[in-house]
Each structure stands twice: as C-alpha cells, then as structure tokens.
mmCIF file of C-alpha atoms in Angstrom:
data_model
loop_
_atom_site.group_PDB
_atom_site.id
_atom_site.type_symbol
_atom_site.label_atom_id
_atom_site.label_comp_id
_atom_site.label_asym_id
_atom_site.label_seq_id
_atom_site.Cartn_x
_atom_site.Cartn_y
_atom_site.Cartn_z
ATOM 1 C CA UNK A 1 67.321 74.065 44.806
ATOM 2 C CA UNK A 2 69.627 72.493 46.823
ATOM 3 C CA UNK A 3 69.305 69.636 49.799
ATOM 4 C CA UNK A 4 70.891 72.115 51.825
ATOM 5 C CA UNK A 5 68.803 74.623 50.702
ATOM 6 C CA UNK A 6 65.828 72.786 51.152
ATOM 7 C CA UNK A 7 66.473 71.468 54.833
ATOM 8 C CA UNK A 8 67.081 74.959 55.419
ATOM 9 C CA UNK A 9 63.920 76.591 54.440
ATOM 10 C CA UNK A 10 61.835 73.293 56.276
ATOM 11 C CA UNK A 11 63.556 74.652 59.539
ATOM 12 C CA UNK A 12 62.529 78.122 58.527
ATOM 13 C CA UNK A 13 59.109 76.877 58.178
ATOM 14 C CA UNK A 14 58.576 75.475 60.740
ATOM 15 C CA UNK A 15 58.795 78.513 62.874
ATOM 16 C CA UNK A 16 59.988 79.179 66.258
ATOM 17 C CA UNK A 17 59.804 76.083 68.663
ATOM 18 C CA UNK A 18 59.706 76.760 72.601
ATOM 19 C CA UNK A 19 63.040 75.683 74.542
ATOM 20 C CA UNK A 20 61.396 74.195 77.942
ATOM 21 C CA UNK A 21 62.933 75.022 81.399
ATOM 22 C CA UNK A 22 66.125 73.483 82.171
ATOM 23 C CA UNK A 23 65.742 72.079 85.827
ATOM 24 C CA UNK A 24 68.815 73.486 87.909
ATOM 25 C CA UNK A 25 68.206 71.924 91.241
ATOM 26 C CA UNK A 26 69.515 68.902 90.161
ATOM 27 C CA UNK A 27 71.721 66.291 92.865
ATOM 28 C CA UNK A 28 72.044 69.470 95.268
ATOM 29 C CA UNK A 29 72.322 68.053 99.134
ATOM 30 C CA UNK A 30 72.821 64.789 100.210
ATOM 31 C CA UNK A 31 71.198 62.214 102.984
ATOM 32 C CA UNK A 32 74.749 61.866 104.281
ATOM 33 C CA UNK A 33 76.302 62.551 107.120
ATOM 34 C CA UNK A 34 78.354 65.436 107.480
ATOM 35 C CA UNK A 35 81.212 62.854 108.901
ATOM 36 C CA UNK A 36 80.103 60.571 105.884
ATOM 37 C CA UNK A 37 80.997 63.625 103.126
ATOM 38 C CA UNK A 38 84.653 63.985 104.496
ATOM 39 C CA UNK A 39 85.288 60.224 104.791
ATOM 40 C CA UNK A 40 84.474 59.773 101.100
ATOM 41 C CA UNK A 41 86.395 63.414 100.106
ATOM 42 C CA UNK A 42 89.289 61.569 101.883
ATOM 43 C CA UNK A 43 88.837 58.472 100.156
ATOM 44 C CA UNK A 44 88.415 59.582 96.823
ATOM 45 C CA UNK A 45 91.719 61.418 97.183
ATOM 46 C CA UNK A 46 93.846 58.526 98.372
ATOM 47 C CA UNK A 47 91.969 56.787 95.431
ATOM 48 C CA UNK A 48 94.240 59.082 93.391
ATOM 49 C CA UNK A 49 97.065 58.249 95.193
ATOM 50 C CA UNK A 50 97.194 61.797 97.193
ATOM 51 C CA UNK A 51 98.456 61.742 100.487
ATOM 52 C CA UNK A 52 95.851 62.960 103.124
ATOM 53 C CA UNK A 53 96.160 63.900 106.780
ATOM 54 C CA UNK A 54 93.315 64.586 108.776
ATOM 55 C CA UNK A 55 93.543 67.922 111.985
ATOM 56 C CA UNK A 56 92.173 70.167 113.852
ATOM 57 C CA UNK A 57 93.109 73.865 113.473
ATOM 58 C CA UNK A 58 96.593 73.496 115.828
ATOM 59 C CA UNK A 59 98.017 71.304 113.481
ATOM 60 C CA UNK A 60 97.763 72.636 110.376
ATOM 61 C CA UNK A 61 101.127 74.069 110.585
ATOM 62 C CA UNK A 62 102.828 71.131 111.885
ATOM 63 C CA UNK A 63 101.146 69.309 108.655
ATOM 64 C CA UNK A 64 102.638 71.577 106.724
ATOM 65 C CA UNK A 65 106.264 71.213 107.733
ATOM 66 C CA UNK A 66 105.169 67.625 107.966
ATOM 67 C CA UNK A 67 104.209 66.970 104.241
ATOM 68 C CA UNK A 68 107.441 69.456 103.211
ATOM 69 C CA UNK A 69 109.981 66.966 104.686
ATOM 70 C CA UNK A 70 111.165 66.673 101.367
ATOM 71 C CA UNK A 71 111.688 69.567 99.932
ATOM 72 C CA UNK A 72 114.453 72.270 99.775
ATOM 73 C CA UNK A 73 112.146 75.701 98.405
ATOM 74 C CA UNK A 74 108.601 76.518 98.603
ATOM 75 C CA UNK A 75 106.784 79.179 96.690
ATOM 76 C CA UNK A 76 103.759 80.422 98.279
ATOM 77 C CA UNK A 77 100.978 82.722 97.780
ATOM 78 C CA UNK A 78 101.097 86.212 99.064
ATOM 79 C CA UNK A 79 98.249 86.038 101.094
ATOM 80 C CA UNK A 80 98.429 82.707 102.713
ATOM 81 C CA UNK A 81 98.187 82.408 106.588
ATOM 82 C CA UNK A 82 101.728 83.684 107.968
ATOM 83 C CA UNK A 83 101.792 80.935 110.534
ATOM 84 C CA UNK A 84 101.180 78.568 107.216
ATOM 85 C CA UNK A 85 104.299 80.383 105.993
ATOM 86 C CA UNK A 86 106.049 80.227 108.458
ATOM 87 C CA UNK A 87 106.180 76.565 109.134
ATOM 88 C CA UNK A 88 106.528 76.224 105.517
ATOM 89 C CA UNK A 89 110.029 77.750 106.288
ATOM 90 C CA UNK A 90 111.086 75.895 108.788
ATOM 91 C CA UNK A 91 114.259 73.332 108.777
ATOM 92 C CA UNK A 92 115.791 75.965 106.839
ATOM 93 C CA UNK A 93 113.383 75.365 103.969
ATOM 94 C CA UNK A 94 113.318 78.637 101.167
ATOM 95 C CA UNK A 95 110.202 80.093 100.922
ATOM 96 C CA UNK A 96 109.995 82.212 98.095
ATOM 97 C CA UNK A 97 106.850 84.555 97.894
ATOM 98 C CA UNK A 98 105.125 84.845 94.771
ATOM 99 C CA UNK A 99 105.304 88.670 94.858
ATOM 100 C CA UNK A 100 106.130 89.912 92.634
ATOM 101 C CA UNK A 101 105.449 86.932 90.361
ATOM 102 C CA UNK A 102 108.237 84.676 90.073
ATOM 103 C CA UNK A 103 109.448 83.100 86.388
ATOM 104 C CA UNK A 104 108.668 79.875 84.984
ATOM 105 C CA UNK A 105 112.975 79.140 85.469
ATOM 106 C CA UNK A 106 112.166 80.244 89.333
ATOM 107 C CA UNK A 107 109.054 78.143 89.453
ATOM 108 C CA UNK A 108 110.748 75.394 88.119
ATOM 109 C CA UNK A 109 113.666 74.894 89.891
ATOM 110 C CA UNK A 110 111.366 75.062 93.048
ATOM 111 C CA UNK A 111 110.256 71.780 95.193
ATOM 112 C CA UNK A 112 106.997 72.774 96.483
ATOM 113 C CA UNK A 113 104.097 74.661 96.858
ATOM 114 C CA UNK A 114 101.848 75.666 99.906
ATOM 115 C CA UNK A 115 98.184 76.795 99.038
ATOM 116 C CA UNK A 116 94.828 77.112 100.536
ATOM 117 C CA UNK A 117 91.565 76.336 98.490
ATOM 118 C CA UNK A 118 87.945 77.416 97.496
ATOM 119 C CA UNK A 119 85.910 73.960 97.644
ATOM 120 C CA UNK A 120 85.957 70.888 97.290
ATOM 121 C CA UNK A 121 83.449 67.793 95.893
ATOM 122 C CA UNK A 122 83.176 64.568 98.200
ATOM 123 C CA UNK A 123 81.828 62.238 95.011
ATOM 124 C CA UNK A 124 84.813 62.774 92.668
ATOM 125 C CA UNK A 125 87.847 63.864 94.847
ATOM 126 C CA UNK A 126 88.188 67.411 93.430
ATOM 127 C CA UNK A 127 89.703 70.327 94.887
ATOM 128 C CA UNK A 128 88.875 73.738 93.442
ATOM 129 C CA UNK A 129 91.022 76.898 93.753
ATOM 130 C CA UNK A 130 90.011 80.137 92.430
ATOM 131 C CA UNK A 131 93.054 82.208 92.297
ATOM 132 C CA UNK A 132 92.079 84.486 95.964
ATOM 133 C CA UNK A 133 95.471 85.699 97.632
ATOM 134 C CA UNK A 134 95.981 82.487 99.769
ATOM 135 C CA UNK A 135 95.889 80.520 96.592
ATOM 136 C CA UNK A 136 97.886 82.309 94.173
ATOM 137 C CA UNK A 137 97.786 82.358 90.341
ATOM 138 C CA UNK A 138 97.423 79.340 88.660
ATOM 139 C CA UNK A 139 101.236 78.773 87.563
ATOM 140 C CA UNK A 140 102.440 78.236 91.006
ATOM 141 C CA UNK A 141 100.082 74.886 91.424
ATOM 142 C CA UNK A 142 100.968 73.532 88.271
ATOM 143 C CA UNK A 143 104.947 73.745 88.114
ATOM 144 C CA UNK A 144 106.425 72.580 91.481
ATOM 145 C CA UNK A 145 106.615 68.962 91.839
ATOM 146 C CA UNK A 146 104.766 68.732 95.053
ATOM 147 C CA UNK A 147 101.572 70.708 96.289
ATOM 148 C CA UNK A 148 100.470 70.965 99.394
ATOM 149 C CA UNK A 149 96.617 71.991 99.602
ATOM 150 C CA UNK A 150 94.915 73.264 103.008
ATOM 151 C CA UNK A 151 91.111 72.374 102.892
ATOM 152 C CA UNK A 152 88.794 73.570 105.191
ATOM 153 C CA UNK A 153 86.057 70.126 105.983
ATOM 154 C CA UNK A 154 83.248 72.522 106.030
ATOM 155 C CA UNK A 155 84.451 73.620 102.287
ATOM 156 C CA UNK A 156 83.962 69.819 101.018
ATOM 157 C CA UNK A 157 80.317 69.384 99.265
ATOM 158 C CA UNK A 158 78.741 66.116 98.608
ATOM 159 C CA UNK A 159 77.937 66.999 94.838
ATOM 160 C CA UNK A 160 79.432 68.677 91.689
ATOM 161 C CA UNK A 161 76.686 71.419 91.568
ATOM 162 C CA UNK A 162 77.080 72.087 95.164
ATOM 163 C CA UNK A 163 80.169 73.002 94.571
ATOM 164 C CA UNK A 164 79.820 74.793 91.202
ATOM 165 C CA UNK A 165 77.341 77.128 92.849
ATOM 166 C CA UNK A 166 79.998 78.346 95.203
ATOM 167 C CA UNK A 167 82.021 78.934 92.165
ATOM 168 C CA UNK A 168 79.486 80.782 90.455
ATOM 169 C CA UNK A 169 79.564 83.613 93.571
ATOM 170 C CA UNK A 170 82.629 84.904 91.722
ATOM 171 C CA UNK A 171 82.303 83.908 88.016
ATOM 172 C CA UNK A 172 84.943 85.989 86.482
ATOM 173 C CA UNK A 173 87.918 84.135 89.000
ATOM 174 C CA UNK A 174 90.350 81.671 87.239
ATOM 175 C CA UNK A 175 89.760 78.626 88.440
ATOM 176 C CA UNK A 176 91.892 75.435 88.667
ATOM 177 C CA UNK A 177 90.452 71.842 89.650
ATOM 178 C CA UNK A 178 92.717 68.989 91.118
ATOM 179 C CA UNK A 179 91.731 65.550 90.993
ATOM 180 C CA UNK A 180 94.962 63.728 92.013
ATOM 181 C CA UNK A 181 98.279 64.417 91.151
ATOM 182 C CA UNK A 182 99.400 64.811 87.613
ATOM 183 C CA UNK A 183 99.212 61.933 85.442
ATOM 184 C CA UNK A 184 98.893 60.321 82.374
ATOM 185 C CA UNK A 185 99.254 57.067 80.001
ATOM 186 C CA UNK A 186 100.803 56.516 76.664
ATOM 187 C CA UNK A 187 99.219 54.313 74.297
ATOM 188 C CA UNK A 188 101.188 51.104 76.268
ATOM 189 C CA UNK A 189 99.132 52.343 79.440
ATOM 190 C CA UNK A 190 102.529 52.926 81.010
ATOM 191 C CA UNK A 191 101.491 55.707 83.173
ATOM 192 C CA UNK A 192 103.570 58.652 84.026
ATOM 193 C CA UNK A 193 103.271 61.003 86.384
ATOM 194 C CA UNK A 194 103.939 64.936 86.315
ATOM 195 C CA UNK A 195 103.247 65.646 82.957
ATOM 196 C CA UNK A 196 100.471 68.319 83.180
ATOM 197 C CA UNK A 197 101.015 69.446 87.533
ATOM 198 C CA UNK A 198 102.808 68.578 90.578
ATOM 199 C CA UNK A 199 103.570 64.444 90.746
ATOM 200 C CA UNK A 200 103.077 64.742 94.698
ATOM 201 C CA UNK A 201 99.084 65.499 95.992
ATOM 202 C CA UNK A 202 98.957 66.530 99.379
ATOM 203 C CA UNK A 203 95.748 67.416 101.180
ATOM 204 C CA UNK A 204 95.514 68.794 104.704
ATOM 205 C CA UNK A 205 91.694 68.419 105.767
ATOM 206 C CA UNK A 206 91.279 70.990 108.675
ATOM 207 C CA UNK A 207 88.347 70.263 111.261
ATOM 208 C CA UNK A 208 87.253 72.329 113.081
#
C-alpha cells in the first residue's frame, strides 16, 4: 500500500465530519453617519486619483458636460437618462449609442464614456455596475480613455457585504467593479496608467 493510499483510506475512516454554520451577518451596517459614508466614498476615490464632484439632482447634467470638456465622442448606454445624453452631446460632442453594439475599432477610437451605476462601497472606493440599460455592457467601460460614472449617494454602502447583498438580488448580471482608474506597475514600480480600463475616473455623486 501506498502513502497515498493510506492517507486516503484514514480520511475514509474517519467518516463524515459536520461543516458548522458559516456566520453571514458579518460587518453589515455601520455607526456612521450617513454624511460620514459619502465623505469617505469620496475620499477613497480621490485616493485613487479619480476626479469627484459632489450635486444635487439639477446638476448632474451640467457635471456631465463638465467632466467631458475634453473629449471629442462619447459612447453611451442605451438606456441612460436622455437629459444625461443629451448634455453628453453638447459643444458639438458625438455621442454614439451603443445600439446596436458598436466594435472594439469604434470603441476605441472613442474619448469617453457616460454611465450610471448599481452600488457602491464607502471603505474601499468601489463602484459596481451590473450591466442594466443605463450602464451598458461591460466593453464600453473598459475601452474609452475616460469614464464618467453617475452615483446615486443613497447607492454608496459603508461595507463590502452591504454591497454584495445588493448584488446578489440579481446574481446572474455581469458585473464590473472600479476602484480607480486603470493602472498598473512594472517590476521598476514605474506605474502606468490605462492598461486594463479608462486612464481618466470620474465620479458624479448625486444628492438628493
């Protein structure tokens, strides 16, 4: 008989052992402040260098023109907010409607993206999307350079499983999480930027 053979028939032996409970309650709510959740969302994105801006429900749209200063095209999701559209097309901007899906070529030679999002976590900076109508599949958040995200403050949760939970109300969604904008380091620790998403992060936290 072999070692293997004879570890195997010990476990055998030893018969069927009972798996206890895992506890799934764990870190769900928070002693802060409702105020206190956003501030640290906020921070933890400008901790990844993400631009933030801070409104009520008026000024999402000029936020949105706002953050797109830069850019010539926008690709957007074909059931985002038309008012969202619309300012995304303004200053002559191209918006270019992700229906029916565009190409990789088409995504790629476009600046920007406009998208809503699912939910959010305060403690690490992470914004969810789960691929709904005014998000869009997950190709048009990864390719153009910059991304502009519309979250909702009452969609930020002070903990991961907070936020998983909301996830879990639609399990068989894609779903995409954004800590930052893309980037990376070589070996040197030379970082560089873009490699796996959009190099420009920028979050619209809407108030109401």
């Amino acid at each position: 008989m072999s070692a293997k053979d004879e570890i195997f028939n010990r476990i055998r032996s030893a018969g069927p052992i009972a798996t206890p409970d895992i506890p799934r309650e764990y870190r769900f709510g928070t002693d802060a402040s409702r105020a206190d959740v956003i501030a640290e969302m906020e921070q933890g994105l400008i901790d990844y260098t993400a631009v933030v801006k801070r409104v009520g429900p008026d000024g999402i749209a000029d936020a949105i023109s706002e953050f797109l200063e830069d850019a010539r095209s926008v690709v957007v999701p074909a059931g985002l907010d038309k008012t969202w559209v619309e300012a995304a097309g303004r200053e002559g901007r191209e918006v270019r409607v992700d229906e029916p899906a565009l190409s990789k070529t088409e995504l790629d030679h476009t600046d920007a993206v406009v998208t809503a999002s699912r939910v959010a976590v305060a403690n690490s900076g992470t914004i969810m999307l789960d691929g709904e109508p005014d998000q869009g599949r997950r190709a048009i958040s990864l390719v153009p350079d910059t991304h502009v995200v519309v979250l909702e403050a009452d969609d930020i949760k002070a903990t991961l499983p907070e936020a998983v939970a909301v996830l879990g109300e639609h399990p068989g969604r894609p779903t995409t999480w954004i800590a930052g904008p893309s980037a990376t380091s070589d070996i040197e620790l030379v970082r560089v930027d873009g490699v796996h998403g959009p190099r420009n992060l920028r979050v619209i936290i809407v108030e109401r």
